[in-house]
mmCIF file of C-alpha atoms in Angstrom:
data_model
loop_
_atom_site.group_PDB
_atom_site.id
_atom_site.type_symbol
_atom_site.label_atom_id
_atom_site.label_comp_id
_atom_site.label_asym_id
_atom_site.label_seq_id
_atom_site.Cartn_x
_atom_site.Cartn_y
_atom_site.Cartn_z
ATOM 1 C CA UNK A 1 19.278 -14.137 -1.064
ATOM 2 C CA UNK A 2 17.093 -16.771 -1.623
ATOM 3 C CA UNK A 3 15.315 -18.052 -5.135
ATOM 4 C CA UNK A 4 11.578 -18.743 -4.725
ATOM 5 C CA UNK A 5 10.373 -20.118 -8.099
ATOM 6 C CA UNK A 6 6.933 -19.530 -9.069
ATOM 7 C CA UNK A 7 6.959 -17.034 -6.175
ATOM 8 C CA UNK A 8 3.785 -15.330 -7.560
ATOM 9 C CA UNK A 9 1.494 -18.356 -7.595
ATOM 10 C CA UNK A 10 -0.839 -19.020 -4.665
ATOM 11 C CA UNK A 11 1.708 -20.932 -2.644
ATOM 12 C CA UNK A 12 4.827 -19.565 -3.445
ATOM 13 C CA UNK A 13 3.407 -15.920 -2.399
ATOM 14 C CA UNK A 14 2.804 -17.201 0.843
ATOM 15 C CA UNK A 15 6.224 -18.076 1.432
ATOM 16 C CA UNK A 16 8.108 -15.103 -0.189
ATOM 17 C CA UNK A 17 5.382 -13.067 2.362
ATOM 18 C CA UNK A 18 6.867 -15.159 5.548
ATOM 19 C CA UNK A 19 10.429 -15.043 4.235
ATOM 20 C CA UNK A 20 10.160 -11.256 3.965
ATOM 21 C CA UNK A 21 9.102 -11.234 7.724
ATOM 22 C CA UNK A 22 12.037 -12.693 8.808
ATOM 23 C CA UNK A 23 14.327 -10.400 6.700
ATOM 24 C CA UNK A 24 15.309 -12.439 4.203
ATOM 25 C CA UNK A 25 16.436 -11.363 1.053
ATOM 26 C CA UNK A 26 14.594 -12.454 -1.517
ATOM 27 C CA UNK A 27 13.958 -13.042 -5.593
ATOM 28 C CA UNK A 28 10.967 -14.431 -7.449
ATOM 29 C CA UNK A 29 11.437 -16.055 -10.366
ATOM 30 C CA UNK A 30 8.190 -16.188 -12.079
ATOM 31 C CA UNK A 31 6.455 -16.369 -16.435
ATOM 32 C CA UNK A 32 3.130 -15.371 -14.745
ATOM 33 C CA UNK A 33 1.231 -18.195 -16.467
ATOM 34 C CA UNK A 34 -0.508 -18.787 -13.305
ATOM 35 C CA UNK A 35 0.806 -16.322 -11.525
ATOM 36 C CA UNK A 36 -0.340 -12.738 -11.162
ATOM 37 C CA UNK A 37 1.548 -9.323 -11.255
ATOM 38 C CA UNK A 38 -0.690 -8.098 -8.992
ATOM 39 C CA UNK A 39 0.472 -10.326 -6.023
ATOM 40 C CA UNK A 40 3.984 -9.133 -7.435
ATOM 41 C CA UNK A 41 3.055 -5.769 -6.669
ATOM 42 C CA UNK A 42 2.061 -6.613 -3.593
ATOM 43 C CA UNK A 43 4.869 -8.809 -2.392
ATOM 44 C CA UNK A 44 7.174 -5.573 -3.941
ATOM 45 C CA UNK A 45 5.241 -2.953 -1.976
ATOM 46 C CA UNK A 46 5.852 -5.258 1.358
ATOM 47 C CA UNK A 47 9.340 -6.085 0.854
ATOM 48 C CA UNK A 48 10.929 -3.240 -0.896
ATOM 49 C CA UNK A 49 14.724 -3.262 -0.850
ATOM 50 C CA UNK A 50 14.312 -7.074 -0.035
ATOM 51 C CA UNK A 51 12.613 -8.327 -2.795
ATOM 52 C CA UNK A 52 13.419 -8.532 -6.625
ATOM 53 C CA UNK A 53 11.179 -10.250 -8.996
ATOM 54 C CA UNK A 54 12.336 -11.549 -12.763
ATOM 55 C CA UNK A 55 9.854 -12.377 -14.933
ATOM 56 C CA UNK A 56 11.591 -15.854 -16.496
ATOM 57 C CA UNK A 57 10.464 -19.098 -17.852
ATOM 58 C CA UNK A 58 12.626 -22.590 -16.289
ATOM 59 C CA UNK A 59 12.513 -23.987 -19.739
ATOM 60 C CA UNK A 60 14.701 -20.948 -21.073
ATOM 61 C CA UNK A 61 17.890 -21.802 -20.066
ATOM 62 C CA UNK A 62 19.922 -18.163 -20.336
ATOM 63 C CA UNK A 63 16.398 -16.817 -18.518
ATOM 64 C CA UNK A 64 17.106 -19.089 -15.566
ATOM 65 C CA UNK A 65 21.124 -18.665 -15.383
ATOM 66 C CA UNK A 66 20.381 -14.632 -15.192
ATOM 67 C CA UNK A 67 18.539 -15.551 -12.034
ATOM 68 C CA UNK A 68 21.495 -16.639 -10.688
ATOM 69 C CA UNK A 69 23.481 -13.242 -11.249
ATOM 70 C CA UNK A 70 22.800 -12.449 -7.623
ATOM 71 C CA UNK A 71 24.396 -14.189 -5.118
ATOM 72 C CA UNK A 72 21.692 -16.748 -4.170
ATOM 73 C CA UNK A 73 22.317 -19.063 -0.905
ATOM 74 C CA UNK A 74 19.707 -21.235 -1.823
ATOM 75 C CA UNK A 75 16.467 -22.144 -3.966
ATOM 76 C CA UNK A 76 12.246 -22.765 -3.259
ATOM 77 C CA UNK A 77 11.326 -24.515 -6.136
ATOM 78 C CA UNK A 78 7.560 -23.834 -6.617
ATOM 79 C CA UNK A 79 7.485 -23.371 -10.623
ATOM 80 C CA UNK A 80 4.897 -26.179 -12.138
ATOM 81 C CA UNK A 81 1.815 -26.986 -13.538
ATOM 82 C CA UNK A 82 -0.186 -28.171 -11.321
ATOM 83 C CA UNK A 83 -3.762 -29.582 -12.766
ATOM 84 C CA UNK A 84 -4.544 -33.330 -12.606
ATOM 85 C CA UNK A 85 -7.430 -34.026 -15.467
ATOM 86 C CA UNK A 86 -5.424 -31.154 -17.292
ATOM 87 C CA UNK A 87 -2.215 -33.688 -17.159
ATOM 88 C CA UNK A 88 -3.841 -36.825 -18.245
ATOM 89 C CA UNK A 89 -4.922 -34.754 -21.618
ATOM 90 C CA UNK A 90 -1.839 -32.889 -22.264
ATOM 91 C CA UNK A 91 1.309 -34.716 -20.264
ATOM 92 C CA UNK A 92 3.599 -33.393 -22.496
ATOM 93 C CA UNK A 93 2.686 -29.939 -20.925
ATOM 94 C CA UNK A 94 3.508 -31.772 -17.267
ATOM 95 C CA UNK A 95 6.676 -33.554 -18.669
ATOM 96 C CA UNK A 96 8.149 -30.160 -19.847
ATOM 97 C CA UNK A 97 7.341 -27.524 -17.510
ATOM 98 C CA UNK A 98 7.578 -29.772 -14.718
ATOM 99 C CA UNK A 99 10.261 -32.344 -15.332
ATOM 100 C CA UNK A 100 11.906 -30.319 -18.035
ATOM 101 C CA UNK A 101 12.291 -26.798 -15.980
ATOM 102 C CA UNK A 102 13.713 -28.368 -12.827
ATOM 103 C CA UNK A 103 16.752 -30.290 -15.199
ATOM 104 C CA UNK A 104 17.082 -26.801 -15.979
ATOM 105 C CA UNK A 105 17.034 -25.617 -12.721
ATOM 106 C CA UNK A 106 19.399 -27.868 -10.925
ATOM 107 C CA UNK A 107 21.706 -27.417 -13.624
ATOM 108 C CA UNK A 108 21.715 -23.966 -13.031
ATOM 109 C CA UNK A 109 22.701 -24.429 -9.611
ATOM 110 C CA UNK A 110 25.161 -26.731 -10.267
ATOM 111 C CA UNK A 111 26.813 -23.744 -12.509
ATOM 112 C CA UNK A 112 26.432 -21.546 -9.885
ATOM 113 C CA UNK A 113 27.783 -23.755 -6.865
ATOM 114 C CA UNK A 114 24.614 -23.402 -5.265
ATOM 115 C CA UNK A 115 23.572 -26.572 -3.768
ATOM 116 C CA UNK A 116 20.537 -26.271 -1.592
ATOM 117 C CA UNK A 117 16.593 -26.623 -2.158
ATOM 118 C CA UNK A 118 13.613 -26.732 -1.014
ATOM 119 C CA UNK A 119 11.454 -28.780 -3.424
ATOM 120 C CA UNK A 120 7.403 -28.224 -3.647
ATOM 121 C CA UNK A 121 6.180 -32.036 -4.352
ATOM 122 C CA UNK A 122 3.001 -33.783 -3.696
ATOM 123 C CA UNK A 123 1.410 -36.584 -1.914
ATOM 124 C CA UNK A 124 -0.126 -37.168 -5.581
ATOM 125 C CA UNK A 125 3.134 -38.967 -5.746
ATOM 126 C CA UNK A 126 1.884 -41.943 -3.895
ATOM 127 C CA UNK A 127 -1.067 -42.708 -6.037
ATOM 128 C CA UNK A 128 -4.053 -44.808 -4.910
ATOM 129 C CA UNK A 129 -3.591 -45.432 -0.915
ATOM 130 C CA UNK A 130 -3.517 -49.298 0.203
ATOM 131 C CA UNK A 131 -2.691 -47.567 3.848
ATOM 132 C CA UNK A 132 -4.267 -44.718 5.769
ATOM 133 C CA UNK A 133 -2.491 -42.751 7.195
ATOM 134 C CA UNK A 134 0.072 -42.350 4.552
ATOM 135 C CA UNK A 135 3.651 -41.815 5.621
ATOM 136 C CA UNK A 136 6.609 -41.412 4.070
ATOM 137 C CA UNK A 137 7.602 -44.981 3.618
ATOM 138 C CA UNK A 138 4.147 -45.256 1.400
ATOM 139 C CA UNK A 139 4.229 -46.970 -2.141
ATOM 140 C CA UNK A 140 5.022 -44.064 -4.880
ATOM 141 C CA UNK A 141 2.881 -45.439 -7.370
ATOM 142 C CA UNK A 142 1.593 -42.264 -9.266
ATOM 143 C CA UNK A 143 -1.813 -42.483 -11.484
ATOM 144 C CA UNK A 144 -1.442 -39.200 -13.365
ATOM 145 C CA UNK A 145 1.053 -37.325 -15.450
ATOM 146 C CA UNK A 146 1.284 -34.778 -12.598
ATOM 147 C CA UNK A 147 1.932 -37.116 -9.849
ATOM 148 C CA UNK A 148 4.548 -39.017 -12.116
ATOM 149 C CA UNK A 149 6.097 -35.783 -13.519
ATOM 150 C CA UNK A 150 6.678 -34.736 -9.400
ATOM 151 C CA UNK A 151 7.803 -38.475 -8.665
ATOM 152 C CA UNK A 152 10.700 -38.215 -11.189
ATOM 153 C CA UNK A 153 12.397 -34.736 -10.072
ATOM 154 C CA UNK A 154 12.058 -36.448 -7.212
ATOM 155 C CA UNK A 155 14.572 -39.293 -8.064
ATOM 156 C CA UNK A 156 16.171 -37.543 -10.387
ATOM 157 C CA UNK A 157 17.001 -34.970 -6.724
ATOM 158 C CA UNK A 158 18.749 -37.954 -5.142
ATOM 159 C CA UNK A 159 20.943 -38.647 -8.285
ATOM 160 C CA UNK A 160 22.187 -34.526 -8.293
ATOM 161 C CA UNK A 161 22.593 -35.190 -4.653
ATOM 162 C CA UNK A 162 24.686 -38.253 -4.888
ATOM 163 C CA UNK A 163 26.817 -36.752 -7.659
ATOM 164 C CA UNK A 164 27.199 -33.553 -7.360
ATOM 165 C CA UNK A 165 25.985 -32.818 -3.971
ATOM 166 C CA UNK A 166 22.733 -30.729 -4.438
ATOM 167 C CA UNK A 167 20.843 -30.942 -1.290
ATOM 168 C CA UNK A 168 17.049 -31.317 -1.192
ATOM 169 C CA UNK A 169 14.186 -31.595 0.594
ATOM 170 C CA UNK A 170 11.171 -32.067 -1.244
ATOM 171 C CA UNK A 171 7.899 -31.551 0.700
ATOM 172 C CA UNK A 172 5.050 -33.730 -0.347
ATOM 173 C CA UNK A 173 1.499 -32.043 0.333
ATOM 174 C CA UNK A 174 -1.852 -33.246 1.300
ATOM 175 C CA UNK A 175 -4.703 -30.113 0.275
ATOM 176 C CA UNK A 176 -4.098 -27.043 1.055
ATOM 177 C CA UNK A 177 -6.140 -24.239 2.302
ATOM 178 C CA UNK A 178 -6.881 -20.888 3.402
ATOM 179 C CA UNK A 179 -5.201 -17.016 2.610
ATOM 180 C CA UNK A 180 -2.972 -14.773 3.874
ATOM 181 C CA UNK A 181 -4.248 -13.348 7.382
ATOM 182 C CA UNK A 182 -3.536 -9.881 6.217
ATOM 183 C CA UNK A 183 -5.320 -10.645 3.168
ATOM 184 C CA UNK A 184 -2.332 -9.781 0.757
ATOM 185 C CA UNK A 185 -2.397 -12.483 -1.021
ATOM 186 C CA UNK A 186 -4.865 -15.881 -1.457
ATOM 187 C CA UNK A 187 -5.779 -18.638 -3.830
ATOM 188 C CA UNK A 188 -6.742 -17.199 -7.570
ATOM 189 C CA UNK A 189 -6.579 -19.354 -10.176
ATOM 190 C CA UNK A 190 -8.154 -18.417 -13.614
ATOM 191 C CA UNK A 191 -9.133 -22.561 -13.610
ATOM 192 C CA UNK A 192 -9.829 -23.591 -10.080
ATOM 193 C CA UNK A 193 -9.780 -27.149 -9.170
ATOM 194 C CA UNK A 194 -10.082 -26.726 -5.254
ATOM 195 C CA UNK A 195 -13.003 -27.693 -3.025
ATOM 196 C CA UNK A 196 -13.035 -24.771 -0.707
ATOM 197 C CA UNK A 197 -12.631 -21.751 -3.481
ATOM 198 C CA UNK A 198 -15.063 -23.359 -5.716
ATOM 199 C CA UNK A 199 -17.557 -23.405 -2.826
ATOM 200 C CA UNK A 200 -16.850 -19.990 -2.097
ATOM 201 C CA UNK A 201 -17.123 -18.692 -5.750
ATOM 202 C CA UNK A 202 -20.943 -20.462 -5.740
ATOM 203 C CA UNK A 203 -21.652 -17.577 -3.756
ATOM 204 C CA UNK A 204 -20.915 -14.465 -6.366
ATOM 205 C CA UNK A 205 -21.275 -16.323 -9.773
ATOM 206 C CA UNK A 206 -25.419 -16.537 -10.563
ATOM 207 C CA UNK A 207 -27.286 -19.603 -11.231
ATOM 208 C CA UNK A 208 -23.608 -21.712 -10.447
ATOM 209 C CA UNK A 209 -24.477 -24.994 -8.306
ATOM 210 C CA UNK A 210 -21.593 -26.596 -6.281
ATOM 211 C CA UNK A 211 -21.272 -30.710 -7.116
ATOM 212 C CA UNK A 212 -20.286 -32.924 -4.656
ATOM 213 C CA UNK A 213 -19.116 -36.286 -6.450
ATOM 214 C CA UNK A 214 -20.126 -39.161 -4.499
ATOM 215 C CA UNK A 215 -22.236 -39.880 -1.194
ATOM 216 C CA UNK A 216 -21.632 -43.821 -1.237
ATOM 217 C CA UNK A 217 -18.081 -43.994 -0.208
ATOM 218 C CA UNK A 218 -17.299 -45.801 3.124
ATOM 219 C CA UNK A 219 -17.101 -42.732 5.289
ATOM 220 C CA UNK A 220 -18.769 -41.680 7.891
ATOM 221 C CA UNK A 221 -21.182 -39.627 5.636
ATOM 222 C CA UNK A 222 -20.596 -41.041 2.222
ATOM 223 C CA UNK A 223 -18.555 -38.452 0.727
ATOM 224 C CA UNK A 224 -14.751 -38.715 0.353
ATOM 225 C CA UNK A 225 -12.176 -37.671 3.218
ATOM 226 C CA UNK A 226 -9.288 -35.293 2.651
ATOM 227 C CA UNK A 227 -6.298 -33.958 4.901
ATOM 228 C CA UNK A 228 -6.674 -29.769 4.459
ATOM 229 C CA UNK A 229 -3.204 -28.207 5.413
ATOM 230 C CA UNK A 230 -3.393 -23.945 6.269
ATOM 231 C CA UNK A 231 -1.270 -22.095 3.366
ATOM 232 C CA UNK A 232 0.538 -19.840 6.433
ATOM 233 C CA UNK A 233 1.758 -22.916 8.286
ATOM 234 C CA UNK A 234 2.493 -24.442 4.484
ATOM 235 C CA UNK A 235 4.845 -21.418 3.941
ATOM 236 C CA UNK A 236 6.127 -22.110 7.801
ATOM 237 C CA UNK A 237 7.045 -25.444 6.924
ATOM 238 C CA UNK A 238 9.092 -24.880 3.689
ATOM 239 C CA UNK A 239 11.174 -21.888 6.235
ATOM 240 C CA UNK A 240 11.507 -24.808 8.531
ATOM 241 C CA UNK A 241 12.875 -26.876 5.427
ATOM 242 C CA UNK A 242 14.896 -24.422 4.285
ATOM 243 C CA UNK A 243 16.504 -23.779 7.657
ATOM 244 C CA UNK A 244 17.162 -27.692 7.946
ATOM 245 C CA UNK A 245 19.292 -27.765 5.015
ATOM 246 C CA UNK A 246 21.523 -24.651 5.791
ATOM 247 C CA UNK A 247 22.503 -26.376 9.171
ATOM 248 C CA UNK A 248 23.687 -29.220 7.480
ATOM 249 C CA UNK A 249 20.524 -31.377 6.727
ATOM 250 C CA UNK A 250 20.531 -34.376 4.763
ATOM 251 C CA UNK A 251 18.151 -34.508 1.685
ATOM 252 C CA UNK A 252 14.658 -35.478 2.769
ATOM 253 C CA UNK A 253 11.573 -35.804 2.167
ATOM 254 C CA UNK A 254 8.588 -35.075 4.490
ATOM 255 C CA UNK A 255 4.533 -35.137 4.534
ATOM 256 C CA UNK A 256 2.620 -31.815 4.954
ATOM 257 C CA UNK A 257 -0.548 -32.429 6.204
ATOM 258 C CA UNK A 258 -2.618 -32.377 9.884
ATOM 259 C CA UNK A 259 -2.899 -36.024 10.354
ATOM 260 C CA UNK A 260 -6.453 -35.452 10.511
ATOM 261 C CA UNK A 261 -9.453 -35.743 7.899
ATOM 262 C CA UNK A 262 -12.335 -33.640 7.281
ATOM 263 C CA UNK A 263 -15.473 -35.009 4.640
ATOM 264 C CA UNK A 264 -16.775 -32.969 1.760
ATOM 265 C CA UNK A 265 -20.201 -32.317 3.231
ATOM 266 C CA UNK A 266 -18.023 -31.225 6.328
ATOM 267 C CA UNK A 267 -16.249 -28.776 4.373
ATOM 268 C CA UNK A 268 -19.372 -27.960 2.844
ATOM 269 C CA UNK A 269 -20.837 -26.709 6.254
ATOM 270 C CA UNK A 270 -18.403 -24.990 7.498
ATOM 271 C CA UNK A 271 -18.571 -22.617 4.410
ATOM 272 C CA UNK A 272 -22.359 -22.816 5.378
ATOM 273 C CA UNK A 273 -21.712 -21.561 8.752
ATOM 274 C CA UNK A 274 -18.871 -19.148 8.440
ATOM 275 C CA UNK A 275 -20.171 -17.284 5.171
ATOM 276 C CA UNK A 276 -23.964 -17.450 7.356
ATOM 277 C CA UNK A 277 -25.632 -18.207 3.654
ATOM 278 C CA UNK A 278 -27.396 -21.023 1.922
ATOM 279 C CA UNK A 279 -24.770 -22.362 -0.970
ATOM 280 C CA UNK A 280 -26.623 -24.875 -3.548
ATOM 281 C CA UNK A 281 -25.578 -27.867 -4.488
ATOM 282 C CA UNK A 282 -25.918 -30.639 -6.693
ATOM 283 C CA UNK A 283 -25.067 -34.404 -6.053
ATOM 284 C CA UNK A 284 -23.364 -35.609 -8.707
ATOM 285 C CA UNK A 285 -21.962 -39.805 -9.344
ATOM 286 C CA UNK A 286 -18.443 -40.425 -8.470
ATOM 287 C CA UNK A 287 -15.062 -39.468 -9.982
ATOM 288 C CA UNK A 288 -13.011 -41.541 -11.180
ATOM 289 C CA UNK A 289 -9.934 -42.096 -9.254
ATOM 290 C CA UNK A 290 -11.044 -40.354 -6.284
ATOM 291 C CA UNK A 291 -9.902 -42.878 -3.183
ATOM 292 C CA UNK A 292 -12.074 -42.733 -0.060
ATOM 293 C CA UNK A 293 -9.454 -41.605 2.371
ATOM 294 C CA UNK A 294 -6.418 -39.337 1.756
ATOM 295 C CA UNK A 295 -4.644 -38.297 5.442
ATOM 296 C CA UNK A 296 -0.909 -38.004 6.396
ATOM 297 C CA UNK A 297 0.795 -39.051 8.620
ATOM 298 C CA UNK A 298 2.776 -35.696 9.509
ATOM 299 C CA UNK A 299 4.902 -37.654 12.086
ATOM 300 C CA UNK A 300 8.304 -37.099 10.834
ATOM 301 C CA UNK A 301 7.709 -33.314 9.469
ATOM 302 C CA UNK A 302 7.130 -32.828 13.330
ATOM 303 C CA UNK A 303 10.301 -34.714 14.698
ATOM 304 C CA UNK A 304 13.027 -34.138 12.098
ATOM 305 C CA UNK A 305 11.734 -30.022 11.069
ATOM 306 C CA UNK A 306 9.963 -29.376 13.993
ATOM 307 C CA UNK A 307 7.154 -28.384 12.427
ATOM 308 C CA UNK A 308 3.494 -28.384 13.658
ATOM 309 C CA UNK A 309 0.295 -26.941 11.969
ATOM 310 C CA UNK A 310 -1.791 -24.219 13.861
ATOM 311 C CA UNK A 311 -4.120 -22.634 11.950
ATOM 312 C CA UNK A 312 -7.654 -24.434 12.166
ATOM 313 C CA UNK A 313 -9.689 -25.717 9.127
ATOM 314 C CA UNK A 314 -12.586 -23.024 10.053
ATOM 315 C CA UNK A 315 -9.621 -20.497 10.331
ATOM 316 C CA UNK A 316 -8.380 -21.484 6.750
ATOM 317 C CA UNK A 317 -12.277 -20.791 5.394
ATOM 318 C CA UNK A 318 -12.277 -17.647 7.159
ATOM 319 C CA UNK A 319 -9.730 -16.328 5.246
ATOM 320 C CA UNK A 320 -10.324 -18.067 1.870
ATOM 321 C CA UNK A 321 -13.973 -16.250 2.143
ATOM 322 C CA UNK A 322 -12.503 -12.868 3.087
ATOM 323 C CA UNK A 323 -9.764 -13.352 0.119
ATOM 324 C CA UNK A 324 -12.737 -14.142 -1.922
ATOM 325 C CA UNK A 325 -15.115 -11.607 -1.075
ATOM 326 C CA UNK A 326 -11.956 -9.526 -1.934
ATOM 327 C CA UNK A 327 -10.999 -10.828 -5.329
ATOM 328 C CA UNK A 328 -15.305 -10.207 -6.324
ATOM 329 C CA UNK A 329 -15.012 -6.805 -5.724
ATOM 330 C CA UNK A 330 -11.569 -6.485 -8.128
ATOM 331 C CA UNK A 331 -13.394 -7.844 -10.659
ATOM 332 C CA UNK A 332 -16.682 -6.054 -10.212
#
């Protein structure tokens, strides 16, 4: 069986969907903060004797070790909070749940002679770029709480690994986007921070304007450049990950991203032209801290896990709108 922490969370659902596909056993480990227990239900309904879900917190140590009471072959570590300005305000928040509830964690495993993870981390881990693309061998020179908070379990991965033997890989992404295909399961966030869903949402929220911050930046239109990775070939790679580690894999660490770059007035028209309606919008000055260009270089994701994204950036807004369209009519 195989731990997915913060399994209920847009991400983690994903995977724990995919995993369940394959016929793996499988446990969520989830306190719902962020999470929802309808995408519980729903991963329930499609797993049924395969899936268990505990409602836990990481920073409750006795709540974590119960996890283990199964007989768990390894662990998805999704669990975090996961808002940039939000971290810069309140890092203590970032340095608990984050830093805090994976000590926990690994400690747990190492009680449990488990010794195998998958770890969700984040190119925000690299800070501001001085190289585009950005590969692995990139400066780590984090500029927020949450990128910092990541950067440490990070290091503090190698130092379980080298003493106790804890294998990791720890899979930094670029942005993410898109749904499930079957619609199961999508981004929903009660504080969304994303480009694509806060497009969308313009759509069914009266009188709301979407901002784009910037048109001056050197791009080829003026607004800033981003690397959007498909959730479904997300969840792919952290299978691939996983999969890597149980045949003897080394701990790691890997770029998730497409190698390619799309512009926010791109992204803008493809919503345009896939939901076929006029969105408004607002220009608005810069952000701070926003750099120009953020792209991986997915290289060594693609040699060492054989891993490859599919799914197309229109693809990803197709089913991000659908989701959408879905989650208005729950509420309405």
């Amino acid at each position: 069986m195989i731990l997915v922490t913060g399994g209920a969370g847009y991400i983690g659902s994903h995977l724990v969907l995919e995993l369940l596909k394959r016929g793996y056993k499988v446990s969520v480990f989830d306190n719902l903060s962020t999470g929802h227990i309808e995408t519980v239900n729903k991963l329930k309904e499609t797993g049924k004797k395969n899936f268990e879900f505990i409602k836990g917190d990481l920073n409750n140590k006795n709540e974590i070790n119960a996890a283990f009471s199964k007989e768990i072959n390894g662990v998805i570590h999704f669990a975090a909070s996961a808002l940039v300005y939000e971290s810069t305000v309140n890092p203590a928040k970032y340095y608990e749940n984050n830093f805090c509830g994976t000590l926990n964690l690994l400690n747990s495993m190492r009680e449990n002679n488990v010794s195998k993870i998958v770890f969700s981390s984040t190119a925000a881990t690299y800070g501001e770029p001085i190289k585009i693309p950005i590969d692995e061998n990139h400066p780590q020179n984090p500029i927020n709480p949450y990128g910092k908070s990541k950067l440490m379990i990070e290091k503090m991965m190698d130092d379980y690994d080298m003493a106790y033997g804890i294998k990791s890989v720890r899979l930094r992404y670029f942005n993410v986007v898109g749904a499930d295909s079957k619609f199961r399961t999508g981004e929903w966030h009660d504080m969304e921070t994303h480009i694509v869903p806060n497009i969308l949402k313009s759509l069914f929220v009266k009188n709301q304007t979407f901002k784009i911050f910037g048109t001056d930046y050197d791009t080829k239109d003026g607004t800033c450049v981003r690397d959007y990775v498909n959730v479904e070939d997300l969840a792919q790679a952290h299978i691939l990950a996983f999969e890597y580690l149980q045949k003897g894999g080394k701990t790691d660490f890997f770029n998730i991203g497409t190698n390619e770059g799309n512009t926010v007035r791109e992204i803008f028209e493809y919503c345009s032209m896939i939901t076929g309606k006029k969105i408004p919008f607002e220009i608005a000055p810069r952000r701070k801290g926003d750099p120009a260009r953020l792209v991986a270089d997915n290289k060594k994701a693609k040699e060492i896990l054989k891993w490859t994204p599919k799914k197309t950036l229109k693809e990803s807004i197709q089913t991000a709108y659908e989701w959408e369209k879905q989650l208005n009519l729950q509420k309405n």
